[in-house]
Coordinates of C-alpha atoms and ligand atoms in Angstrom, one line a residue:
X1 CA -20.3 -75.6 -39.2
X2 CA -17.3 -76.8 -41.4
X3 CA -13.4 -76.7 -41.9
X4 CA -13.8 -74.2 -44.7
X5 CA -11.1 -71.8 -44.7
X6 CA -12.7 -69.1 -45.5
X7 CA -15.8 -69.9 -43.3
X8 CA -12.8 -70.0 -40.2
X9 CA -11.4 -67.0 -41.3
X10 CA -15.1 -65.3 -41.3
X11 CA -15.7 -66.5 -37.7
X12 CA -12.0 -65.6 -36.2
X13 CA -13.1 -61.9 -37.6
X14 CA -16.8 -61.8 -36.4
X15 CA -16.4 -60.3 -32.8
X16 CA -14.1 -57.5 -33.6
X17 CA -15.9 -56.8 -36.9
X18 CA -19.3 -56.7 -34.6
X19 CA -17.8 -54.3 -32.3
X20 CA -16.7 -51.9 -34.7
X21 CA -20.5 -52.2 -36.8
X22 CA -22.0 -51.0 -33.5
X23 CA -20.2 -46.8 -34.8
X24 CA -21.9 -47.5 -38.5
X25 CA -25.3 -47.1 -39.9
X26 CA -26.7 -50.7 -41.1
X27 CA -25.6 -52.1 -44.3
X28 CA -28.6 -52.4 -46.6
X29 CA -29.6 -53.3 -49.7
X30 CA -29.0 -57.2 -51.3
X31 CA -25.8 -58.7 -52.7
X32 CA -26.1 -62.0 -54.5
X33 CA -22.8 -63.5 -55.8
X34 CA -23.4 -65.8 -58.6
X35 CA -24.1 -64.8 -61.9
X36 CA -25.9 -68.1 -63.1
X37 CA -29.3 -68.6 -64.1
X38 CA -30.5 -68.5 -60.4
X39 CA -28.5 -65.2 -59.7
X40 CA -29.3 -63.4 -62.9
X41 CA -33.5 -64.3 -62.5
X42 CA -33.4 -63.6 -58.8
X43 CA -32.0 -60.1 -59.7
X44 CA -34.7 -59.3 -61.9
X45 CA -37.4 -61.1 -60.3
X46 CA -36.1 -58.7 -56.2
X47 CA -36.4 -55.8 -58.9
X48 CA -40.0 -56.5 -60.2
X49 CA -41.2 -56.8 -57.1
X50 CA -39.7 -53.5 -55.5
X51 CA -36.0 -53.7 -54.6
X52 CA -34.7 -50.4 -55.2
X53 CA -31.3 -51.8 -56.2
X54 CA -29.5 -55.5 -56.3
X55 CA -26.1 -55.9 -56.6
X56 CA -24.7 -59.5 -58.3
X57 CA -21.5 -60.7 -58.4
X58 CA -20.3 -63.4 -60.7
X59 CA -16.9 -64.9 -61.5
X60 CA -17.0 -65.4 -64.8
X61 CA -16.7 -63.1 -67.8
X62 CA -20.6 -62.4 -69.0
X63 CA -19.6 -62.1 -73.0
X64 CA -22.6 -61.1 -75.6
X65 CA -24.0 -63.6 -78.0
X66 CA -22.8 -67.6 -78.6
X67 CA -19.3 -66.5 -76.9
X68 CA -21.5 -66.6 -73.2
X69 CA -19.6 -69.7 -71.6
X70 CA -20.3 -69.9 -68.0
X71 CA -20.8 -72.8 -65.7
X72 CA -24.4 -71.9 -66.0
X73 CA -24.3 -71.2 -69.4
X74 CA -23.0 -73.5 -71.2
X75 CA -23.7 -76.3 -74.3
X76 CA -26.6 -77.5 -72.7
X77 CA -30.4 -76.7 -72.9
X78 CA -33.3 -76.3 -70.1
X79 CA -36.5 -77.5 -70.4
X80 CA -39.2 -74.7 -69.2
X81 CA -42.1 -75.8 -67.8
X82 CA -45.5 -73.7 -68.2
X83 CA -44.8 -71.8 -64.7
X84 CA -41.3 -71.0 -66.2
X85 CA -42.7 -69.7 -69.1
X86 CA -45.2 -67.6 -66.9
X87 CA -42.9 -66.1 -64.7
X88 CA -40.7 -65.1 -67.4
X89 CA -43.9 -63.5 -69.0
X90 CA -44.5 -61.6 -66.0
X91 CA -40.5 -60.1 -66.2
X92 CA -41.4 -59.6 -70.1
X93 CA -39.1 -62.4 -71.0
X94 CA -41.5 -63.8 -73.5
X95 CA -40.2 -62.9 -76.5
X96 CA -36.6 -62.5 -76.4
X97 CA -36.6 -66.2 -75.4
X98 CA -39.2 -67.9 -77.4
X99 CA -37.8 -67.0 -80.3
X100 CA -35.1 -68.8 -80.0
X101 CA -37.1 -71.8 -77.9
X102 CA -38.9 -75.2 -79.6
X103 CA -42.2 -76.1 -77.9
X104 CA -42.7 -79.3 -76.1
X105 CA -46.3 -80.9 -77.4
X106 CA -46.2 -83.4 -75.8
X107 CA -44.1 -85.5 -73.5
X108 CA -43.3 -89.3 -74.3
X109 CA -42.3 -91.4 -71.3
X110 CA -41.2 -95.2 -72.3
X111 CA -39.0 -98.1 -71.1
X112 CA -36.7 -100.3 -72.9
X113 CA -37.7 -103.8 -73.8
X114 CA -41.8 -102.8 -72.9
X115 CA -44.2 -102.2 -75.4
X116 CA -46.1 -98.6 -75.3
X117 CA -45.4 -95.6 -73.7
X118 CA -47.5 -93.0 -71.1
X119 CA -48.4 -89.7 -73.6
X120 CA -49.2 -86.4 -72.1
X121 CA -50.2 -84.1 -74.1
X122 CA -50.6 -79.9 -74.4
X123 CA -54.3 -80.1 -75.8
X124 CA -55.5 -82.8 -72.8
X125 CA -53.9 -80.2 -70.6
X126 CA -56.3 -77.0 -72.3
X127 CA -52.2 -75.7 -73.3
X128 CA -51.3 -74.5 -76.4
X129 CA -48.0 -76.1 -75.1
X130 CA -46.7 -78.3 -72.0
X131 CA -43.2 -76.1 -72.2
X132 CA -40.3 -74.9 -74.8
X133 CA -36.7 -75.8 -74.6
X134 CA -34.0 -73.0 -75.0
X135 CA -30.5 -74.1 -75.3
X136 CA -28.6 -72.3 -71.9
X137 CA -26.8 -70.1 -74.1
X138 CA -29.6 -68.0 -75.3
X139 CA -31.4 -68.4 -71.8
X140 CA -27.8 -66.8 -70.4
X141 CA -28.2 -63.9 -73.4
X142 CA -32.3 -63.0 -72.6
X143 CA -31.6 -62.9 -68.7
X144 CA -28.4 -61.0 -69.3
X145 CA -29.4 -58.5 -71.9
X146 CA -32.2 -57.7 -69.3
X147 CA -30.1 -57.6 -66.4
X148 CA -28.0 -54.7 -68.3
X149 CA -30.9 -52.7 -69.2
X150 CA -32.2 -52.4 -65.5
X151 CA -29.9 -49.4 -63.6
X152 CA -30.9 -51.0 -60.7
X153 CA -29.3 -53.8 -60.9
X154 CA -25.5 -53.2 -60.2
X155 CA -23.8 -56.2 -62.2
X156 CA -20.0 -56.6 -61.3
X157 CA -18.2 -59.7 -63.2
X158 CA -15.8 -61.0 -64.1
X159 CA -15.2 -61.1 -59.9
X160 CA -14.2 -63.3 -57.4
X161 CA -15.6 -62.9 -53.7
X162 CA -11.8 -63.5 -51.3
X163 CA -13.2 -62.7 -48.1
X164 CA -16.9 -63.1 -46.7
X165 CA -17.4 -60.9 -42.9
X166 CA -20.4 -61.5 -40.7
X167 CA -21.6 -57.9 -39.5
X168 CA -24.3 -57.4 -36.5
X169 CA -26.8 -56.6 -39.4
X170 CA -25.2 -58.6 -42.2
X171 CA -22.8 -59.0 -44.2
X172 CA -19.0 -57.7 -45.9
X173 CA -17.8 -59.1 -48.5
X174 CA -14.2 -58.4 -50.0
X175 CA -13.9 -59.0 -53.5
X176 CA -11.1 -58.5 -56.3
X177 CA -12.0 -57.5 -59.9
X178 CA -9.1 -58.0 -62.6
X179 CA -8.3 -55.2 -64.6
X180 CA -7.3 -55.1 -68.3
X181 CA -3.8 -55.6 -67.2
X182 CA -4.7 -58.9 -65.5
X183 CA -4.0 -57.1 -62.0
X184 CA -6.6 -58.0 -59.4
X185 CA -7.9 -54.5 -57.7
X186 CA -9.5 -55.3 -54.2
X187 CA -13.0 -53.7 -53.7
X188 CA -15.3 -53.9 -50.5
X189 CA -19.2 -54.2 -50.1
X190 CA -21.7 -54.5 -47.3
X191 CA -25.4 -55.8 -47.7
X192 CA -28.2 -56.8 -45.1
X193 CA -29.0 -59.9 -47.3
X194 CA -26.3 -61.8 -48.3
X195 CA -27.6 -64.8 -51.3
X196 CA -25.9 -67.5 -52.0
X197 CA -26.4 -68.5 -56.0
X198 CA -23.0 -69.7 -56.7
X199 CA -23.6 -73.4 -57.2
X200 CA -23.6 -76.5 -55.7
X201 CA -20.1 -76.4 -54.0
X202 CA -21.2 -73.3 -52.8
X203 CA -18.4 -71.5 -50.5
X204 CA -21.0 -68.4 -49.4
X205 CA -23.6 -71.1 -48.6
X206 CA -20.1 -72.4 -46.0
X207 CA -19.4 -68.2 -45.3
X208 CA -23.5 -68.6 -43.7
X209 CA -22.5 -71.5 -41.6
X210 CA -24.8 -73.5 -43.5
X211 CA -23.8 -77.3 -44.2
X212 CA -24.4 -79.6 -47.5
X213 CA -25.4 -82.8 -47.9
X214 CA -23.5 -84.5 -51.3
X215 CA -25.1 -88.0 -52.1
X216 CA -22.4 -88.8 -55.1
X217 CA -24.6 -91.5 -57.2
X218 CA -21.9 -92.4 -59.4
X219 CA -23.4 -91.7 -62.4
X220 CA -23.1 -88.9 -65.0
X221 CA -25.1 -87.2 -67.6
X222 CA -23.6 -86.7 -71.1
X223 CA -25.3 -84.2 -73.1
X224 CA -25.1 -83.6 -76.7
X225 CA -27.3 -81.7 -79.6
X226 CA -28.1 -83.9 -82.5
X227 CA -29.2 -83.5 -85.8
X228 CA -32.3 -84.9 -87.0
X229 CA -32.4 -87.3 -90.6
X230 CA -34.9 -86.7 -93.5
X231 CA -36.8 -89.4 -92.4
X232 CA -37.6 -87.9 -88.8
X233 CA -41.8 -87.4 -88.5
X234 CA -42.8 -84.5 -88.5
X235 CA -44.8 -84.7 -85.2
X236 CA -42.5 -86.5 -83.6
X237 CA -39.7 -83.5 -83.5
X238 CA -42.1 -81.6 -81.0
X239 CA -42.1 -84.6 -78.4
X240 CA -40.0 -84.3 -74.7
X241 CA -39.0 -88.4 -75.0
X242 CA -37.9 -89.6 -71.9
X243 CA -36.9 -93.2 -71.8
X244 CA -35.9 -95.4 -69.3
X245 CA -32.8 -98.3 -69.6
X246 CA -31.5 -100.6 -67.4
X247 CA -28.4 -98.2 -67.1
X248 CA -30.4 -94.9 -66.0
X249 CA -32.5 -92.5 -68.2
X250 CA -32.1 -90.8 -71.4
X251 CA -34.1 -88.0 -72.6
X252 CA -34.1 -86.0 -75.9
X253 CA -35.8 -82.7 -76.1
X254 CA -36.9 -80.6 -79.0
X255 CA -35.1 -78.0 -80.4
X256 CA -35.1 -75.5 -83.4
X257 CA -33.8 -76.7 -86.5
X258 CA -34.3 -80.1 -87.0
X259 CA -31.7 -80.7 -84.1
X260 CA -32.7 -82.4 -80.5
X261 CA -31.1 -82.3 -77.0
X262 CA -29.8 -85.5 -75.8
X263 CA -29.1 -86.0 -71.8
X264 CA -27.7 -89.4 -71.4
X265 CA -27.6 -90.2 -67.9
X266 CA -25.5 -93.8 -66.7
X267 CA -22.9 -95.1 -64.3
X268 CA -19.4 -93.2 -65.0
X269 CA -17.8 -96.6 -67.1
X270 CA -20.7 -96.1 -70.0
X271 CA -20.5 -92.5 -70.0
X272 CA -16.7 -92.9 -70.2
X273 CA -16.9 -95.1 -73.2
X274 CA -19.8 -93.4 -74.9
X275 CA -18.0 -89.9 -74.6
X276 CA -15.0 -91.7 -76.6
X277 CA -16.6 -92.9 -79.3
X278 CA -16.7 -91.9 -82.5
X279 CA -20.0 -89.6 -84.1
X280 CA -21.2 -92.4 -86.2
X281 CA -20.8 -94.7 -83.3
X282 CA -22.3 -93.1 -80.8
X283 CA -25.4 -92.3 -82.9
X284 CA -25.5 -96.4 -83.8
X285 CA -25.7 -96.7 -80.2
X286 CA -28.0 -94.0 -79.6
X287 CA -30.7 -95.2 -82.1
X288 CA -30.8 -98.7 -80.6
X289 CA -31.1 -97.2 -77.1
X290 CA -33.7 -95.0 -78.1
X291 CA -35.6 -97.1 -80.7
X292 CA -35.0 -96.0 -84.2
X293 CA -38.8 -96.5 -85.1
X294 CA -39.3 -92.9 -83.1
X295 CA -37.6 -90.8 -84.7
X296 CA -35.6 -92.2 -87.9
X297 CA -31.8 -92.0 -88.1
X298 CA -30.2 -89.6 -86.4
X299 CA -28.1 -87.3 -88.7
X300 CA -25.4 -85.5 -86.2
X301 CA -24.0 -85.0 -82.8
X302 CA -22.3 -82.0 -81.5
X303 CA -19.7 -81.7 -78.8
X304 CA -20.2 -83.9 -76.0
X305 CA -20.4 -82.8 -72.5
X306 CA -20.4 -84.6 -69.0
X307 CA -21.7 -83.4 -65.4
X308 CA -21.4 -85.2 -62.9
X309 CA -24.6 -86.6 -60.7
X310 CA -23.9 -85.5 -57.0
X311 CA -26.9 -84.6 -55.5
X312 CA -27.0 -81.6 -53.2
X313 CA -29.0 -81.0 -50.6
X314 CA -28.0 -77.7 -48.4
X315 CA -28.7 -78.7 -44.3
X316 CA -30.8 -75.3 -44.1
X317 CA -31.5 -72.4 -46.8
X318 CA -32.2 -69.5 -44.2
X319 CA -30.1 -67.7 -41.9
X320 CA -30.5 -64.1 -40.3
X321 CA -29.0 -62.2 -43.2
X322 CA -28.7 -64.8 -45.4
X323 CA -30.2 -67.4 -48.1
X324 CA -29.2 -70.1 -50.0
X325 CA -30.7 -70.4 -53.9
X326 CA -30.6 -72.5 -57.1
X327 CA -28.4 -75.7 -56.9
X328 CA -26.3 -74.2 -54.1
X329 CA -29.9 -75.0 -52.3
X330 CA -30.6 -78.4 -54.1
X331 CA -29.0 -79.9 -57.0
X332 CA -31.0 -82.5 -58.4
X333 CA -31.0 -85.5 -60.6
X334 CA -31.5 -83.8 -63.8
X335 CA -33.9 -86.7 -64.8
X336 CA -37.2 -84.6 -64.6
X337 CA -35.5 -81.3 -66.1
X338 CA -36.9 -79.8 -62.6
X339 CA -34.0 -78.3 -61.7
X340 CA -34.4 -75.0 -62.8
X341 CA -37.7 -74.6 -62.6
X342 CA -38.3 -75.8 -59.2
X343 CA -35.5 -72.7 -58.1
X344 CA -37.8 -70.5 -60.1
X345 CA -40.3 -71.2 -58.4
X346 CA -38.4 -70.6 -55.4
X347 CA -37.1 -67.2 -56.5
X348 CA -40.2 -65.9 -57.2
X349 CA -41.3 -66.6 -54.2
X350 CA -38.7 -65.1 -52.4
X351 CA -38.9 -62.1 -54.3
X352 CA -42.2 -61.1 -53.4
X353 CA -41.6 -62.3 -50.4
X354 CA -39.3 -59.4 -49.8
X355 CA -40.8 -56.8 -51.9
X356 CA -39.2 -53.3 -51.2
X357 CA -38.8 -54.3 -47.8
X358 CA -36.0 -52.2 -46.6
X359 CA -34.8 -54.8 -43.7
X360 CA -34.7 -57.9 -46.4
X361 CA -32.0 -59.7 -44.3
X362 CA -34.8 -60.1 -41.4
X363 CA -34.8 -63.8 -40.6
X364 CA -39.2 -63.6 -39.8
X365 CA -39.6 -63.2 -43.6
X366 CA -36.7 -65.5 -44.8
X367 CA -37.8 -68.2 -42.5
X368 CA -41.4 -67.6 -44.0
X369 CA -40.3 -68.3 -47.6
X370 CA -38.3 -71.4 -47.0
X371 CA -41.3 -72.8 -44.9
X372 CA -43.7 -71.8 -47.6
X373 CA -41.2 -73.5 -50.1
X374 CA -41.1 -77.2 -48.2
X375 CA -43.5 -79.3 -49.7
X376 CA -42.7 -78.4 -53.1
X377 CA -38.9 -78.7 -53.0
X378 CA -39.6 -82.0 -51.1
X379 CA -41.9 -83.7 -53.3
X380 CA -39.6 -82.5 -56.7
X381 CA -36.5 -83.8 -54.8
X382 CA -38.3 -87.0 -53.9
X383 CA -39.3 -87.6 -57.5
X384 CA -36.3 -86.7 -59.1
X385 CA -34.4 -89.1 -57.1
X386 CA -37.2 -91.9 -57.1
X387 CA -37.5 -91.8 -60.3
X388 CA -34.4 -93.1 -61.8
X389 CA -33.9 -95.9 -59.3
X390 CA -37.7 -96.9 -60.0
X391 CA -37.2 -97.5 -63.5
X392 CA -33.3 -98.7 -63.3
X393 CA -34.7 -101.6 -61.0
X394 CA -34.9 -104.8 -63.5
X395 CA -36.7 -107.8 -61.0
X396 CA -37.2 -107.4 -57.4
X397 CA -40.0 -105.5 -55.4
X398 CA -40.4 -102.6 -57.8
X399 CA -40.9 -104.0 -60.7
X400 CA -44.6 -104.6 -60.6
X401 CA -44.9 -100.8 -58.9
X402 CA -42.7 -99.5 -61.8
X403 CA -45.1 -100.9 -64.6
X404 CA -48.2 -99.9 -62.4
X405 CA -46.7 -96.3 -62.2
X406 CA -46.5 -95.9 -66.1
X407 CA -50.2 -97.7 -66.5
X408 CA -51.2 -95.4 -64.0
X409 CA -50.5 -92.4 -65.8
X410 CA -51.7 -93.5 -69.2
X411 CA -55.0 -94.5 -67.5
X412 CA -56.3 -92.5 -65.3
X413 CA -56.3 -88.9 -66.7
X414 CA -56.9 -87.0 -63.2
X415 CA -53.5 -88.9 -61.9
X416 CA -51.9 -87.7 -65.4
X417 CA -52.8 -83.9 -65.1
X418 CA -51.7 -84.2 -61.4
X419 CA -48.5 -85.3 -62.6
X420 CA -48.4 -83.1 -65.7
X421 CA -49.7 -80.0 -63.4
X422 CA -46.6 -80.5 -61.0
X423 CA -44.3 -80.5 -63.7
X424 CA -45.2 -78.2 -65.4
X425 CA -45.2 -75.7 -62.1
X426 CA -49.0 -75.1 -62.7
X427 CA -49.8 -77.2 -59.4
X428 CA -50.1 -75.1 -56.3
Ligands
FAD501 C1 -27.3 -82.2 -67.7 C2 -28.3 -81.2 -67.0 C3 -29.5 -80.9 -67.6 C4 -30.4 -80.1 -67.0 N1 -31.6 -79.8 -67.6 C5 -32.5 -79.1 -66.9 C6 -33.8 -78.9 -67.5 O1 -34.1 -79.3 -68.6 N2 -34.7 -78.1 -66.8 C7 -34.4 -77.6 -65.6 O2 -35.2 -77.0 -65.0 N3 -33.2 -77.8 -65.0 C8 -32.2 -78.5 -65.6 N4 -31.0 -78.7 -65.1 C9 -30.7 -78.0 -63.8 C10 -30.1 -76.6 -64.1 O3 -29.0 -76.7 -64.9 C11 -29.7 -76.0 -62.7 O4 -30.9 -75.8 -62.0 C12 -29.1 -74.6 -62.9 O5 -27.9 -74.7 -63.6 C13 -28.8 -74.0 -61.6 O6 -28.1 -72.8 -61.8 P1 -27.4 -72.0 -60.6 O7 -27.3 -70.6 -61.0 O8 -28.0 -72.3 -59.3 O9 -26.0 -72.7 -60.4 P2 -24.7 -72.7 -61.5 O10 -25.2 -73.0 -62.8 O11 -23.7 -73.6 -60.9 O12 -24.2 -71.2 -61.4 C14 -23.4 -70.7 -60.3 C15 -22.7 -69.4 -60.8 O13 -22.0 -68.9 -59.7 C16 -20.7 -68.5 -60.1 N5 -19.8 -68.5 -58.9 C17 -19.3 -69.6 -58.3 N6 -18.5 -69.2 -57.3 C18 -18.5 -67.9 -57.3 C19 -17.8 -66.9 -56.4 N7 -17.1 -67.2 -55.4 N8 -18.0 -65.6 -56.8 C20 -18.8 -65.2 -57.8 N9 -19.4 -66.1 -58.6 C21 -19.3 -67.4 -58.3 C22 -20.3 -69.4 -61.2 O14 -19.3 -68.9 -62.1 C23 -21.7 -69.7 -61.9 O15 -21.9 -68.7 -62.9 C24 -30.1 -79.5 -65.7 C25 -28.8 -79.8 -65.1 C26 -27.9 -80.7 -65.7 C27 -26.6 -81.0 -65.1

């Protein structure tokens, strides 16, 4: 339980609201509200597996082409693993996205001031590739343009949810949509399964009684795109590099175009003064973080964006008529790029799960998913946040584990397609 405003308001109204559901059929069908990339791929994903009809509610304006700027869908890229790739196969996906996606080859894992690196690499895994980065943007377009196309999928934005009800067999939600005028029209809706996609400070994951944890780590990731110089190798443009500094982690991921993605993750005071310098600057700095021997000088960097590391872990993700999803679920340290594939993993789950069950808001099969969905989420969230503080450790009791963990993987090839098969969502 919290303080939430809204979440009081929801409880002072759930008796008399009860009372009067007892003289009305049911509500039925499944409103998610968030229009990010959980909500948009969980609506397609309840629809390929037999939902007659999904309704999604997002707050943002969803515009066509580069003007899509959501909190979702925004200057940064994803990194898809395998299973992504997969899944979005399956919805038929494929093509609208790889087009405009770079494939990893191989990923590069390294730490500052040691010699060598641990390699994985798509042919050792029988892949043609490990994964493909797509910049948000035109992951945001492909799930979008899809979304539109499917009648059953009821897509009202730009929207903001005012009021959330609890019903005896689900859920009301008040909304208000702006008109052209800028006048905000109030609208009404019922559902049996109320989802919660709308992010890590979540207020429908509060409306469901559901509490958060927040571990703030004080750090930040700055993300950038950067242009690649003449003298970049070739081979080296289709490497994931992830490389670990005393400050946190950096990672640069391939794109099209002679252009990488840089997510530059450290306490808030270097982030501060890297954000302010100037492009030449920050791509001196870059290059000697990175080691200019991998990949030459860098040419360009584009705008500069920040997100703040404050880890989310929701207390519970069921509730009878209700689910939490994507980082209003977990939000994770983005130093695995797992975030968004581990909540696809989770939403396809969920979706067939449910299939065209006409009582989705029954807590028997809710419960069932999240249980079935433990040991992953566990294990990603423990190595996401193991991860960094393994490799940001410089002496003490780590630091023989932390060399022993990259030998490891460069060693033993069963322990390396373990590690590759988990993130790449191939492992079970
Ligand atoms: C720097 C960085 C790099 C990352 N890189 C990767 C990567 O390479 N690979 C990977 O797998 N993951 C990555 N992630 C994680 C990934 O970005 C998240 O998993 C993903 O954004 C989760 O999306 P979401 O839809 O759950 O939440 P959000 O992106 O927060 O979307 C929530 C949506 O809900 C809407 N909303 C909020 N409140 C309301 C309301 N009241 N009514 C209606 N709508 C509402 C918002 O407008 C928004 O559109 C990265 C994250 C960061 C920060």
């Amino acid at each position: 339980m919290t303080s939430d405003p809204v979440h009081d308001q929801i409880h002072s109204q759930v008796h008399s609201q009860m009372h009067a559901s007892a003289q009305r059929p049911a509500p039925s069908g499944i409103v998610i509200v968030g229009g990010g990339m959980a909500g948009l791929a969980l609506a397609l994903l309840l629809r390929h597996h037999g939902q007659p009809a999904v309704t999604l509610i997002e707050a943002v304006a969803l515009a066509e082409g580069e003007e899509l700027d959501t909190p979702s869908f925004d200057a940064r890229s994803t990194a898809l693993s395998a299973g992504t790739l997969a899944i979005f196969r399956e919805l038929g996906l494929s093509d609208a996205l790889l087009s405009r996606a770079a494939a990893i080859q191989a990923v590069d894992v390294s730490r500052r001031q040691r010699l060598g690196s641990t390699r994985m690499r798509a042919e050792e895994e029988g892949l043609a590739e490990l994964g493909a980065v797509v910049e948000n943007r035109w992951l945001g377009q492909a799930l979008l343009q899809a979304v539109r196309a499917d009648e059953g999928i009821h897509l009202i934005a730009p929207a903001r949810v005012v009021q959330t009800r609890r019903l005896k067999q689900g859920y009301a939600l008040a909304y208000r949509i702006a008109d052209k005028a800028g006048a905000e029209q109030p609208e009404q809706i019922e559902c049996a399964l109320l989802v919660a996609a709308d992010g890590a400070r979540s207020r429908i994951r509060d409306a469901l009684g559901i509490s958060a944890r927040f571990d703030d780590t004080g750090h930040d990731a700055l993300i950038a795109n950067i242009g690649l110089g003449d003298d970049c190798p070739p081979e080296a443009a289709g490497v994931a590099w992830e490389r670990f500094l005393d400050s946190g982690p950096l990672a640069l991921l391939p794109l099209p175009g002679r252009r990488m993605s840089l997510v530059w993750t450290g306490p808030r005071a270097l982030i501060d003064r890297l954000e302010a310098l100037p492009e030449a600057a920050f791509l001196a700095e870059l290059e000697q973080a990175f080691g200019l021997d991998r990949l030459g000088r860098l040419a360009r960097a584009g705008v500069r964006q920040r997100y703040p590391l404050v880890l989310t872990q929701a207390c519970a993700q069921a509730v009878p008529h209700g689910v939490v999803v994507g980082n209003a679920a977990h939000n994770l340290h983005p130093v695995a790029g797992q975030g968004f594939n581990l909540t696809l993993r989770d939403l396809s789950l969920l979706a067939e799960t449910l299939g065209a069950t006409d009582n989705p808001g029954a807590l028997s099969l809710l419960a069932d998913y999240v249980s079935r969905r433990e040991g992953d989420q566990a294990l990603i969230r423990q190595a996401s946040r193991w991860l960094p503080e393994l490799f940001r450790v410089r002496f003490g009791p780590f630091a023989h584990t932390r060399q022993l963990g990259l030998v490891a993987l460069t060693l033993w090839p069963g322990l390396r397609s373990q590690f590759a098969a988990r993130a790449m969502g191939l492992a079970n």
